[in-house]
Amino acid sequence: MGHDPADLRERVVATLRRVAFLLERAQESGYRAEAFRGAARAIERLGAGEVAARVAAGTLTDLPGVGARTAQVAADVAAGGAVAYLADLEERLGARASDTGPGAALREALRGDLHAHTEASDGSSPVQEMVLAAIDLGHEYLAITDHSPRLTVANGLSAARLRAQLEQVAALNRAVGPFRVLTGIEVDILDDGSLDQDPDLLDELDVVVASVHSKLRMGREEMTRRMVAAVSDPRTDVLGHCTGRRLTGRPRPESEFDARAVFEACAAHGVAVEINSRPDRLDPPHALLDVAVEAGCVFSVDSDAHAPGQLDWQVAGCERAVQHGLGPDRIVCAWPVERLLDRAERLVG
């Protein structure tokens, strides 16, 4: 085949991951996306020469996780011509209408993403694949914010599991510098406004995203007290998807709370209000974004990604931000990491 074996393996893996990325970004079949990512992982583990040998012998499908379609993609890469399956996806899904839309300039100004999940909780991919995708998108940092223990349906991390993840992130940072993997958590806001994790452990993290996931129909006054208490906690950095609404699938209405009281507390304590970019959330709604802007808040445009391709959803949040007159000066994930992590920089006035 005339190709350097190591180069061939890298190109096959990159092609399989690109297919998965496009499927994830476009909200196509998660099963298909994971099939391509699983095949990429299986092939990446092979010796460089074994990839070429198996392609030539037609035995890639003997490997667990490699099916007929993913093997054909590998064969097309080895043949050196167009990869038909990828070419079709690029034609259908490769271009984003918002690449040149109103949020494009702000998206280019973003340096990172402060809300992303891995397979450690309810994401689909290992932390390494999330980081590789973030690097490919041009980010300088990514916060890994898997769920906290109370959210058992999302396999929330116990203190012991989170500590193990911190060690994994430290090792990963040694390999991917100058890119920075930020330690973090999406911590549940409990009924009384306290945070669902060991306070001493939260003190060790770079980014704490605090979100309500339970009793979303709590009364307005109770919910306001609950959220104000959470954002007043000195460990909270970002208020996640503040209304908890769902727009698609099984729609869910917004929680009710005194938005001005909550957002004024965010501004007073240097807590960024998340502009959640997930197509099924797009939270806060526009009316509440107006209130948060008037309250003087800073914001974090986050993907809330559960798969690598979903990291590219940030552009939708950027479009919402610019509709409300927000620029990089009010968007914390457009700041250098040192400024981002300095709470004083996030305080109003």
PDB file of N, CA, C and O in Angstrom, residues 86-152:
ATOM      1  N   LEU A  86     -17.331   9.348   4.803  1.00  0.00           N
ATOM      2  CA  LEU A  86     -17.006  10.646   5.390  1.00  0.00           C
ATOM      3  C   LEU A  86     -17.367  11.775   4.434  1.00  0.00           C
ATOM      4  O   LEU A  86     -17.889  12.811   4.853  1.00  0.00           O
ATOM      5  N   ALA A  87     -17.099  11.590   3.149  1.00  0.00           N
ATOM      6  CA  ALA A  87     -17.419  12.634   2.170  1.00  0.00           C
ATOM      7  C   ALA A  87     -18.909  12.957   2.178  1.00  0.00           C
ATOM      8  O   ALA A  87     -19.308  14.130   2.102  1.00  0.00           O
ATOM      9  N   ASP A  88     -19.740  11.933   2.306  1.00  0.00           N
ATOM     10  CA  ASP A  88     -21.177  12.156   2.359  1.00  0.00           C
ATOM     11  C   ASP A  88     -21.559  12.948   3.609  1.00  0.00           C
ATOM     12  O   ASP A  88     -22.360  13.881   3.548  1.00  0.00           O
ATOM     13  N   LEU A  89     -20.956  12.586   4.753  1.00  0.00           N
ATOM     14  CA  LEU A  89     -21.257  13.298   5.991  1.00  0.00           C
ATOM     15  C   LEU A  89     -20.778  14.748   5.926  1.00  0.00           C
ATOM     16  O   LEU A  89     -21.469  15.661   6.396  1.00  0.00           O
ATOM     17  N   GLU A  90     -19.596  14.958   5.360  1.00  0.00           N
ATOM     18  CA  GLU A  90     -19.077  16.327   5.257  1.00  0.00           C
ATOM     19  C   GLU A  90     -20.007  17.183   4.396  1.00  0.00           C
ATOM     20  O   GLU A  90     -20.255  18.355   4.697  1.00  0.00           O
ATOM     21  N   GLU A  91     -20.535  16.588   3.341  1.00  0.00           N
ATOM     22  CA  GLU A  91     -21.444  17.332   2.467  1.00  0.00           C
ATOM     23  C   GLU A  91     -22.740  17.673   3.202  1.00  0.00           C
ATOM     24  O   GLU A  91     -23.280  18.777   3.074  1.00  0.00           O
ATOM     25  N   ARG A  92     -23.255  16.728   3.981  1.00  0.00           N
ATOM     26  CA  ARG A  92     -24.531  16.933   4.665  1.00  0.00           C
ATOM     27  C   ARG A  92     -24.393  17.693   5.970  1.00  0.00           C
ATOM     28  O   ARG A  92     -25.251  18.501   6.319  1.00  0.00           O
ATOM     29  N   LEU A  93     -23.295  17.419   6.712  1.00  0.00           N
ATOM     30  CA  LEU A  93     -23.201  17.898   8.088  1.00  0.00           C
ATOM     31  C   LEU A  93     -21.982  18.763   8.368  1.00  0.00           C
ATOM     32  O   LEU A  93     -21.871  19.343   9.446  1.00  0.00           O
ATOM     33  N   GLY A  94     -21.058  18.846   7.428  1.00  0.00           N
ATOM     34  CA  GLY A  94     -19.783  19.501   7.718  1.00  0.00           C
ATOM     35  C   GLY A  94     -19.892  20.994   7.908  1.00  0.00           C
ATOM     36  O   GLY A  94     -19.222  21.583   8.763  1.00  0.00           O
ATOM     37  N   ALA A  95     -20.735  21.637   7.115  1.00  0.00           N
ATOM     38  CA  ALA A  95     -20.865  23.091   7.221  1.00  0.00           C
ATOM     39  C   ALA A  95     -21.875  23.456   8.298  1.00  0.00           C
ATOM     40  O   ALA A  95     -22.900  22.798   8.442  1.00  0.00           O
ATOM     41  N   ARG A  96     -21.586  24.490   9.035  1.00  0.00           N
ATOM     42  CA  ARG A  96     -22.521  25.004  10.036  1.00  0.00           C
ATOM     43  C   ARG A  96     -23.039  26.350   9.565  1.00  0.00           C
ATOM     44  O   ARG A  96     -22.256  27.234   9.216  1.00  0.00           O
ATOM     45  N   ALA A  97     -24.336  26.513   9.548  1.00  0.00           N
ATOM     46  CA  ALA A  97     -24.906  27.792   9.123  1.00  0.00           C
ATOM     47  C   ALA A  97     -24.388  28.935   9.970  1.00  0.00           C
ATOM     48  O   ALA A  97     -24.271  30.071   9.513  1.00  0.00           O
ATOM     49  N   SER A  98     -24.067  28.640  11.232  1.00  0.00           N
ATOM     50  CA  SER A  98     -23.651  29.698  12.146  1.00  0.00           C
ATOM     51  C   SER A  98     -22.158  30.001  12.074  1.00  0.00           C
ATOM     52  O   SER A  98     -21.661  30.835  12.812  1.00  0.00           O
ATOM     53  N   ASP A  99     -21.412  29.347  11.173  1.00  0.00           N
ATOM     54  CA  ASP A  99     -19.993  29.663  11.038  1.00  0.00           C
ATOM     55  C   ASP A  99     -19.777  31.130  10.687  1.00  0.00           C
ATOM     56  O   ASP A  99     -18.786  31.735  11.072  1.00  0.00           O
ATOM     57  N   THR A 100     -20.699  31.686   9.896  1.00  0.00           N
ATOM     58  CA  THR A 100     -20.596  33.091   9.518  1.00  0.00           C
ATOM     59  C   THR A 100     -21.768  33.887  10.067  1.00  0.00           C
ATOM     60  O   THR A 100     -22.062  34.983   9.614  1.00  0.00           O
ATOM     61  N   GLY A 101     -22.471  33.331  11.029  1.00  0.00           N
ATOM     62  CA  GLY A 101     -23.642  33.962  11.607  1.00  0.00           C
ATOM     63  C   GLY A 101     -23.277  34.986  12.665  1.00  0.00           C
ATOM     64  O   GLY A 101     -22.095  35.289  12.886  1.00  0.00           O
ATOM     65  N   PRO A 102     -24.276  35.487  13.359  1.00  0.00           N
ATOM     66  CA  PRO A 102     -24.039  36.568  14.328  1.00  0.00           C
ATOM     67  C   PRO A 102     -23.170  36.179  15.507  1.00  0.00           C
ATOM     68  O   PRO A 102     -22.566  37.038  16.148  1.00  0.00           O
ATOM     69  N   GLY A 103     -23.081  34.886  15.822  1.00  0.00           N
ATOM     70  CA  GLY A 103     -22.262  34.473  16.955  1.00  0.00           C
ATOM     71  C   GLY A 103     -20.853  34.050  16.589  1.00  0.00           C
ATOM     72  O   GLY A 103     -20.064  33.684  17.456  1.00  0.00           O
ATOM     73  N   ALA A 104     -20.510  34.118  15.290  1.00  0.00           N
ATOM     74  CA  ALA A 104     -19.230  33.570  14.838  1.00  0.00           C
ATOM     75  C   ALA A 104     -18.036  34.289  15.461  1.00  0.00           C
ATOM     76  O   ALA A 104     -17.072  33.646  15.896  1.00  0.00           O
ATOM     77  N   ALA A 105     -18.081  35.616  15.512  1.00  0.00           N
ATOM     78  CA  ALA A 105     -16.938  36.364  16.045  1.00  0.00           C
ATOM     79  C   ALA A 105     -16.736  36.063  17.528  1.00  0.00           C
ATOM     80  O   ALA A 105     -15.595  35.895  17.988  1.00  0.00           O
ATOM     81  N   LEU A 106     -17.824  35.984  18.284  1.00  0.00           N
ATOM     82  CA  LEU A 106     -17.700  35.656  19.702  1.00  0.00           C
ATOM     83  C   LEU A 106     -17.187  34.238  19.880  1.00  0.00           C
ATOM     84  O   LEU A 106     -16.347  33.980  20.751  1.00  0.00           O
ATOM     85  N   ARG A 107     -17.666  33.322  19.055  1.00  0.00           N
ATOM     86  CA  ARG A 107     -17.170  31.944  19.139  1.00  0.00           C
ATOM     87  C   ARG A 107     -15.666  31.908  18.924  1.00  0.00           C
ATOM     88  O   ARG A 107     -14.943  31.170  19.612  1.00  0.00           O
ATOM     89  N   GLU A 108     -15.160  32.688  17.982  1.00  0.00           N
ATOM     90  CA  GLU A 108     -13.717  32.723  17.742  1.00  0.00           C
ATOM     91  C   GLU A 108     -12.960  33.287  18.933  1.00  0.00           C
ATOM     92  O   GLU A 108     -11.790  32.958  19.149  1.00  0.00           O
ATOM     93  N   ALA A 109     -13.632  34.129  19.724  1.00  0.00           N
ATOM     94  CA  ALA A 109     -12.977  34.740  20.888  1.00  0.00           C
ATOM     95  C   ALA A 109     -12.938  33.809  22.095  1.00  0.00           C
ATOM     96  O   ALA A 109     -12.168  34.037  23.030  1.00  0.00           O
ATOM     97  N   LEU A 110     -13.772  32.766  22.099  1.00  0.00           N
ATOM     98  CA  LEU A 110     -13.788  31.855  23.247  1.00  0.00           C
ATOM     99  C   LEU A 110     -12.471  31.113  23.353  1.00  0.00           C
ATOM    100  O   LEU A 110     -11.907  30.662  22.372  1.00  0.00           O
ATOM    101  N   ARG A 111     -12.022  30.946  24.584  1.00  0.00           N
ATOM    102  CA  ARG A 111     -10.780  30.215  24.837  1.00  0.00           C
ATOM    103  C   ARG A 111     -11.050  28.826  25.414  1.00  0.00           C
ATOM    104  O   ARG A 111     -10.140  27.991  25.456  1.00  0.00           O
ATOM    105  N   GLY A 112     -12.271  28.591  25.892  1.00  0.00           N
ATOM    106  CA  GLY A 112     -12.532  27.297  26.502  1.00  0.00           C
ATOM    107  C   GLY A 112     -14.001  27.085  26.772  1.00  0.00           C
ATOM    108  O   GLY A 112     -14.869  27.831  26.316  1.00  0.00           O
ATOM    109  N   ASP A 113     -14.274  26.040  27.528  1.00  0.00           N
ATOM    110  CA  ASP A 113     -15.632  25.577  27.821  1.00  0.00           C
ATOM    111  C   ASP A 113     -15.604  25.091  29.268  1.00  0.00           C
ATOM    112  O   ASP A 113     -14.725  24.307  29.652  1.00  0.00           O
ATOM    113  N   LEU A 114     -16.574  25.522  30.055  1.00  0.00           N
ATOM    114  CA  LEU A 114     -16.554  25.226  31.486  1.00  0.00           C
ATOM    115  C   LEU A 114     -17.582  24.191  31.911  1.00  0.00           C
ATOM    116  O   LEU A 114     -17.829  24.029  33.112  1.00  0.00           O
ATOM    117  N   HIS A 115     -18.171  23.456  30.975  1.00  0.00           N
ATOM    118  CA  HIS A 115     -19.192  22.472  31.353  1.00  0.00           C
ATOM    119  C   HIS A 115     -19.173  21.339  30.339  1.00  0.00           C
ATOM    120  O   HIS A 115     -19.685  21.478  29.219  1.00  0.00           O
ATOM    121  N   ALA A 116     -18.579  20.211  30.731  1.00  0.00           N
ATOM    122  CA  ALA A 116     -18.493  19.054  29.840  1.00  0.00           C
ATOM    123  C   ALA A 116     -18.440  17.778  30.670  1.00  0.00           C
ATOM    124  O   ALA A 116     -17.855  17.751  31.754  1.00  0.00           O
ATOM    125  N   HIS A 117     -19.049  16.731  30.127  1.00  0.00           N
ATOM    126  CA  HIS A 117     -19.161  15.457  30.834  1.00  0.00           C
ATOM    127  C   HIS A 117     -18.407  14.351  30.103  1.00  0.00           C
ATOM    128  O   HIS A 117     -18.271  14.377  28.874  1.00  0.00           O
ATOM    129  N   THR A 118     -17.957  13.372  30.871  1.00  0.00           N
ATOM    130  CA  THR A 118     -17.249  12.222  30.317  1.00  0.00           C
ATOM    131  C   THR A 118     -17.994  10.939  30.691  1.00  0.00           C
ATOM    132  O   THR A 118     -18.999  10.964  31.397  1.00  0.00           O
ATOM    133  N   GLU A 119     -17.432   9.820  30.257  1.00  0.00           N
ATOM    134  CA  GLU A 119     -18.036   8.534  30.571  1.00  0.00           C
ATOM    135  C   GLU A 119     -18.003   8.233  32.067  1.00  0.00           C
ATOM    136  O   GLU A 119     -18.655   7.296  32.529  1.00  0.00           O
ATOM    137  N   ALA A 120     -17.273   9.039  32.836  1.00  0.00           N
ATOM    138  CA  ALA A 120     -17.245   8.829  34.286  1.00  0.00           C
ATOM    139  C   ALA A 120     -18.618   9.061  34.904  1.00  0.00           C
ATOM    140  O   ALA A 120     -18.938   8.470  35.937  1.00  0.00           O
ATOM    141  N   SER A 121     -19.436   9.938  34.303  1.00  0.00           N
ATOM    142  CA  SER A 121     -20.818  10.087  34.770  1.00  0.00           C
ATOM    143  C   SER A 121     -21.747   9.705  33.622  1.00  0.00           C
ATOM    144  O   SER A 121     -21.848   8.529  33.290  1.00  0.00           O
ATOM    145  N   ASP A 122     -22.377  10.662  32.954  1.00  0.00           N
ATOM    146  CA  ASP A 122     -23.344  10.297  31.919  1.00  0.00           C
ATOM    147  C   ASP A 122     -22.923  10.701  30.517  1.00  0.00           C
ATOM    148  O   ASP A 122     -23.732  10.733  29.600  1.00  0.00           O
ATOM    149  N   GLY A 123     -21.628  11.009  30.324  1.00  0.00           N
ATOM    150  CA  GLY A 123     -21.117  11.239  28.981  1.00  0.00           C
ATOM    151  C   GLY A 123     -20.815   9.927  28.284  1.00  0.00           C
ATOM    152  O   GLY A 123     -20.874   8.852  28.891  1.00  0.00           O
ATOM    153  N   SER A 124     -20.468  10.014  27.003  1.00  0.00           N
ATOM    154  CA  SER A 124     -20.254   8.795  26.221  1.00  0.00           C
ATOM    155  C   SER A 124     -18.791   8.472  25.970  1.00  0.00           C
ATOM    156  O   SER A 124     -18.485   7.380  25.491  1.00  0.00           O
ATOM    157  N   SER A 125     -17.880   9.392  26.284  1.00  0.00           N
ATOM    158  CA  SER A 125     -16.479   9.215  25.877  1.00  0.00           C
ATOM    159  C   SER A 125     -15.515   9.442  27.034  1.00  0.00           C
ATOM    160  O   SER A 125     -15.821  10.186  27.974  1.00  0.00           O
ATOM    161  N   PRO A 126     -14.330   8.862  26.945  1.00  0.00           N
ATOM    162  CA  PRO A 126     -13.305   9.099  27.957  1.00  0.00           C
ATOM    163  C   PRO A 126     -12.850  10.560  27.949  1.00  0.00           C
ATOM    164  O   PRO A 126     -12.984  11.270  26.937  1.00  0.00           O
ATOM    165  N   VAL A 127     -12.270  10.985  29.042  1.00  0.00           N
ATOM    166  CA  VAL A 127     -11.813  12.362  29.149  1.00  0.00           C
ATOM    167  C   VAL A 127     -10.802  12.688  28.052  1.00  0.00           C
ATOM    168  O   VAL A 127     -10.786  13.800  27.515  1.00  0.00           O
ATOM    169  N   GLN A 128      -9.962  11.711  27.681  1.00  0.00           N
ATOM    170  CA  GLN A 128      -8.945  11.986  26.663  1.00  0.00           C
ATOM    171  C   GLN A 128      -9.581  12.407  25.333  1.00  0.00           C
ATOM    172  O   GLN A 128      -9.080  13.303  24.642  1.00  0.00           O
ATOM    173  N   GLU A 129     -10.690  11.772  24.958  1.00  0.00           N
ATOM    174  CA  GLU A 129     -11.335  12.106  23.687  1.00  0.00           C
ATOM    175  C   GLU A 129     -12.022  13.461  23.758  1.00  0.00           C
ATOM    176  O   GLU A 129     -12.061  14.200  22.763  1.00  0.00           O
ATOM    177  N   MET A 130     -12.559  13.811  24.901  1.00  0.00           N
ATOM    178  CA  MET A 130     -13.134  15.139  25.061  1.00  0.00           C
ATOM    179  C   MET A 130     -12.047  16.202  24.907  1.00  0.00           C
ATOM    180  O   MET A 130     -12.245  17.238  24.254  1.00  0.00           O
ATOM    181  N   VAL A 131     -10.898  15.944  25.487  1.00  0.00           N
ATOM    182  CA  VAL A 131      -9.793  16.904  25.423  1.00  0.00           C
ATOM    183  C   VAL A 131      -9.279  17.034  23.993  1.00  0.00           C
ATOM    184  O   VAL A 131      -9.026  18.146  23.506  1.00  0.00           O
ATOM    185  N   LEU A 132      -9.110  15.918  23.290  1.00  0.00           N
ATOM    186  CA  LEU A 132      -8.641  15.978  21.906  1.00  0.00           C
ATOM    187  C   LEU A 132      -9.585  16.803  21.040  1.00  0.00           C
ATOM    188  O   LEU A 132      -9.151  17.596  20.200  1.00  0.00           O
ATOM    189  N   ALA A 133     -10.892  16.628  21.242  1.00  0.00           N
ATOM    190  CA  ALA A 133     -11.865  17.397  20.465  1.00  0.00           C
ATOM    191  C   ALA A 133     -11.771  18.878  20.799  1.00  0.00           C
ATOM    192  O   ALA A 133     -11.857  19.736  19.909  1.00  0.00           O
ATOM    193  N   ALA A 134     -11.600  19.202  22.074  1.00  0.00           N
ATOM    194  CA  ALA A 134     -11.471  20.606  22.473  1.00  0.00           C
ATOM    195  C   ALA A 134     -10.231  21.240  21.843  1.00  0.00           C
ATOM    196  O   ALA A 134     -10.270  22.399  21.388  1.00  0.00           O
ATOM    197  N   ILE A 135      -9.137  20.506  21.818  1.00  0.00           N
ATOM    198  CA  ILE A 135      -7.906  21.004  21.178  1.00  0.00           C
ATOM    199  C   ILE A 135      -8.148  21.243  19.693  1.00  0.00           C
ATOM    200  O   ILE A 135      -7.764  22.281  19.134  1.00  0.00           O
ATOM    201  N   ASP A 136      -8.811  20.305  19.033  1.00  0.00           N
ATOM    202  CA  ASP A 136      -9.100  20.443  17.602  1.00  0.00           C
ATOM    203  C   ASP A 136      -9.975  21.661  17.311  1.00  0.00           C
ATOM    204  O   ASP A 136      -9.876  22.270  16.237  1.00  0.00           O
ATOM    205  N   LEU A 137     -10.833  22.015  18.262  1.00  0.00           N
ATOM    206  CA  LEU A 137     -11.699  23.174  18.082  1.00  0.00           C
ATOM    207  C   LEU A 137     -10.980  24.495  18.348  1.00  0.00           C
ATOM    208  O   LEU A 137     -11.555  25.570  18.151  1.00  0.00           O
ATOM    209  N   GLY A 138      -9.740  24.417  18.799  1.00  0.00           N
ATOM    210  CA  GLY A 138      -8.965  25.628  19.045  1.00  0.00           C
ATOM    211  C   GLY A 138      -9.038  26.161  20.457  1.00  0.00           C
ATOM    212  O   GLY A 138      -8.573  27.266  20.737  1.00  0.00           O
ATOM    213  N   HIS A 139      -9.614  25.376  21.370  1.00  0.00           N
ATOM    214  CA  HIS A 139      -9.690  25.817  22.763  1.00  0.00           C
ATOM    215  C   HIS A 139      -8.307  25.805  23.412  1.00  0.00           C
ATOM    216  O   HIS A 139      -7.399  25.071  22.977  1.00  0.00           O
ATOM    217  N   GLU A 140      -8.204  26.573  24.486  1.00  0.00           N
ATOM    218  CA  GLU A 140      -6.996  26.570  25.313  1.00  0.00           C
ATOM    219  C   GLU A 140      -7.214  25.789  26.600  1.00  0.00           C
ATOM    220  O   GLU A 140      -6.250  25.385  27.251  1.00  0.00           O
ATOM    221  N   TYR A 141      -8.478  25.599  26.982  1.00  0.00           N
ATOM    222  CA  TYR A 141      -8.782  24.853  28.200  1.00  0.00           C
ATOM    223  C   TYR A 141     -10.175  24.260  28.116  1.00  0.00           C
ATOM    224  O   TYR A 141     -11.027  24.705  27.332  1.00  0.00           O
ATOM    225  N   LEU A 142     -10.387  23.227  28.932  1.00  0.00           N
ATOM    226  CA  LEU A 142     -11.680  22.562  29.034  1.00  0.00           C
ATOM    227  C   LEU A 142     -11.863  22.122  30.478  1.00  0.00           C
ATOM    228  O   LEU A 142     -10.981  21.467  31.041  1.00  0.00           O
ATOM    229  N   ALA A 143     -12.994  22.471  31.066  1.00  0.00           N
ATOM    230  CA  ALA A 143     -13.307  21.996  32.413  1.00  0.00           C
ATOM    231  C   ALA A 143     -14.090  20.694  32.318  1.00  0.00           C
ATOM    232  O   ALA A 143     -15.075  20.606  31.581  1.00  0.00           O
ATOM    233  N   ILE A 144     -13.655  19.693  33.050  1.00  0.00           N
ATOM    234  CA  ILE A 144     -14.359  18.419  33.129  1.00  0.00           C
ATOM    235  C   ILE A 144     -15.278  18.492  34.351  1.00  0.00           C
ATOM    236  O   ILE A 144     -14.816  18.576  35.486  1.00  0.00           O
ATOM    237  N   THR A 145     -16.585  18.478  34.095  1.00  0.00           N
ATOM    238  CA  THR A 145     -17.557  18.726  35.161  1.00  0.00           C
ATOM    239  C   THR A 145     -18.585  17.595  35.209  1.00  0.00           C
ATOM    240  O   THR A 145     -19.763  17.794  34.892  1.00  0.00           O
ATOM    241  N   ASP A 146     -18.132  16.426  35.591  1.00  0.00           N
ATOM    242  CA  ASP A 146     -19.062  15.314  35.743  1.00  0.00           C
ATOM    243  C   ASP A 146     -19.954  15.541  36.959  1.00  0.00           C
ATOM    244  O   ASP A 146     -19.677  16.388  37.813  1.00  0.00           O
ATOM    245  N   HIS A 147     -21.032  14.768  37.031  1.00  0.00           N
ATOM    246  CA  HIS A 147     -22.060  15.002  38.046  1.00  0.00           C
ATOM    247  C   HIS A 147     -21.605  14.592  39.445  1.00  0.00           C
ATOM    248  O   HIS A 147     -20.662  13.812  39.617  1.00  0.00           O
ATOM    249  N   SER A 148     -22.316  15.102  40.441  1.00  0.00           N
ATOM    250  CA  SER A 148     -22.031  14.822  41.843  1.00  0.00           C
ATOM    251  C   SER A 148     -22.859  13.631  42.329  1.00  0.00           C
ATOM    252  O   SER A 148     -23.757  13.158  41.631  1.00  0.00           O
ATOM    253  N   PRO A 149     -22.589  13.112  43.543  1.00  0.00           N
ATOM    254  CA  PRO A 149     -23.132  11.803  43.958  1.00  0.00           C
ATOM    255  C   PRO A 149     -24.644  11.682  43.947  1.00  0.00           C
ATOM    256  O   PRO A 149     -25.181  10.620  43.598  1.00  0.00           O
ATOM    257  N   ARG A 150     -25.359  12.749  44.320  1.00  0.00           N
ATOM    258  CA  ARG A 150     -26.804  12.615  44.467  1.00  0.00           C
ATOM    259  C   ARG A 150     -27.492  12.241  43.157  1.00  0.00           C
ATOM    260  O   ARG A 150     -28.526  11.574  43.173  1.00  0.00           O
ATOM    261  N   LEU A 151     -26.929  12.649  42.027  1.00  0.00           N
ATOM    262  CA  LEU A 151     -27.571  12.377  40.743  1.00  0.00           C
ATOM    263  C   LEU A 151     -27.194  10.960  40.297  1.00  0.00           C
ATOM    264  O   LEU A 151     -26.409  10.751  39.372  1.00  0.00           O
ATOM    265  N   THR A 152     -27.791   9.982  40.969  1.00  0.00           N
ATOM    266  CA  THR A 152     -27.446   8.583  40.698  1.00  0.00           C
ATOM    267  C   THR A 152     -27.840   8.169  39.291  1.00  0.00           C
ATOM    268  O   THR A 152     -27.180   7.326  38.683  1.00  0.00           O
TER     269      THR A 152
END
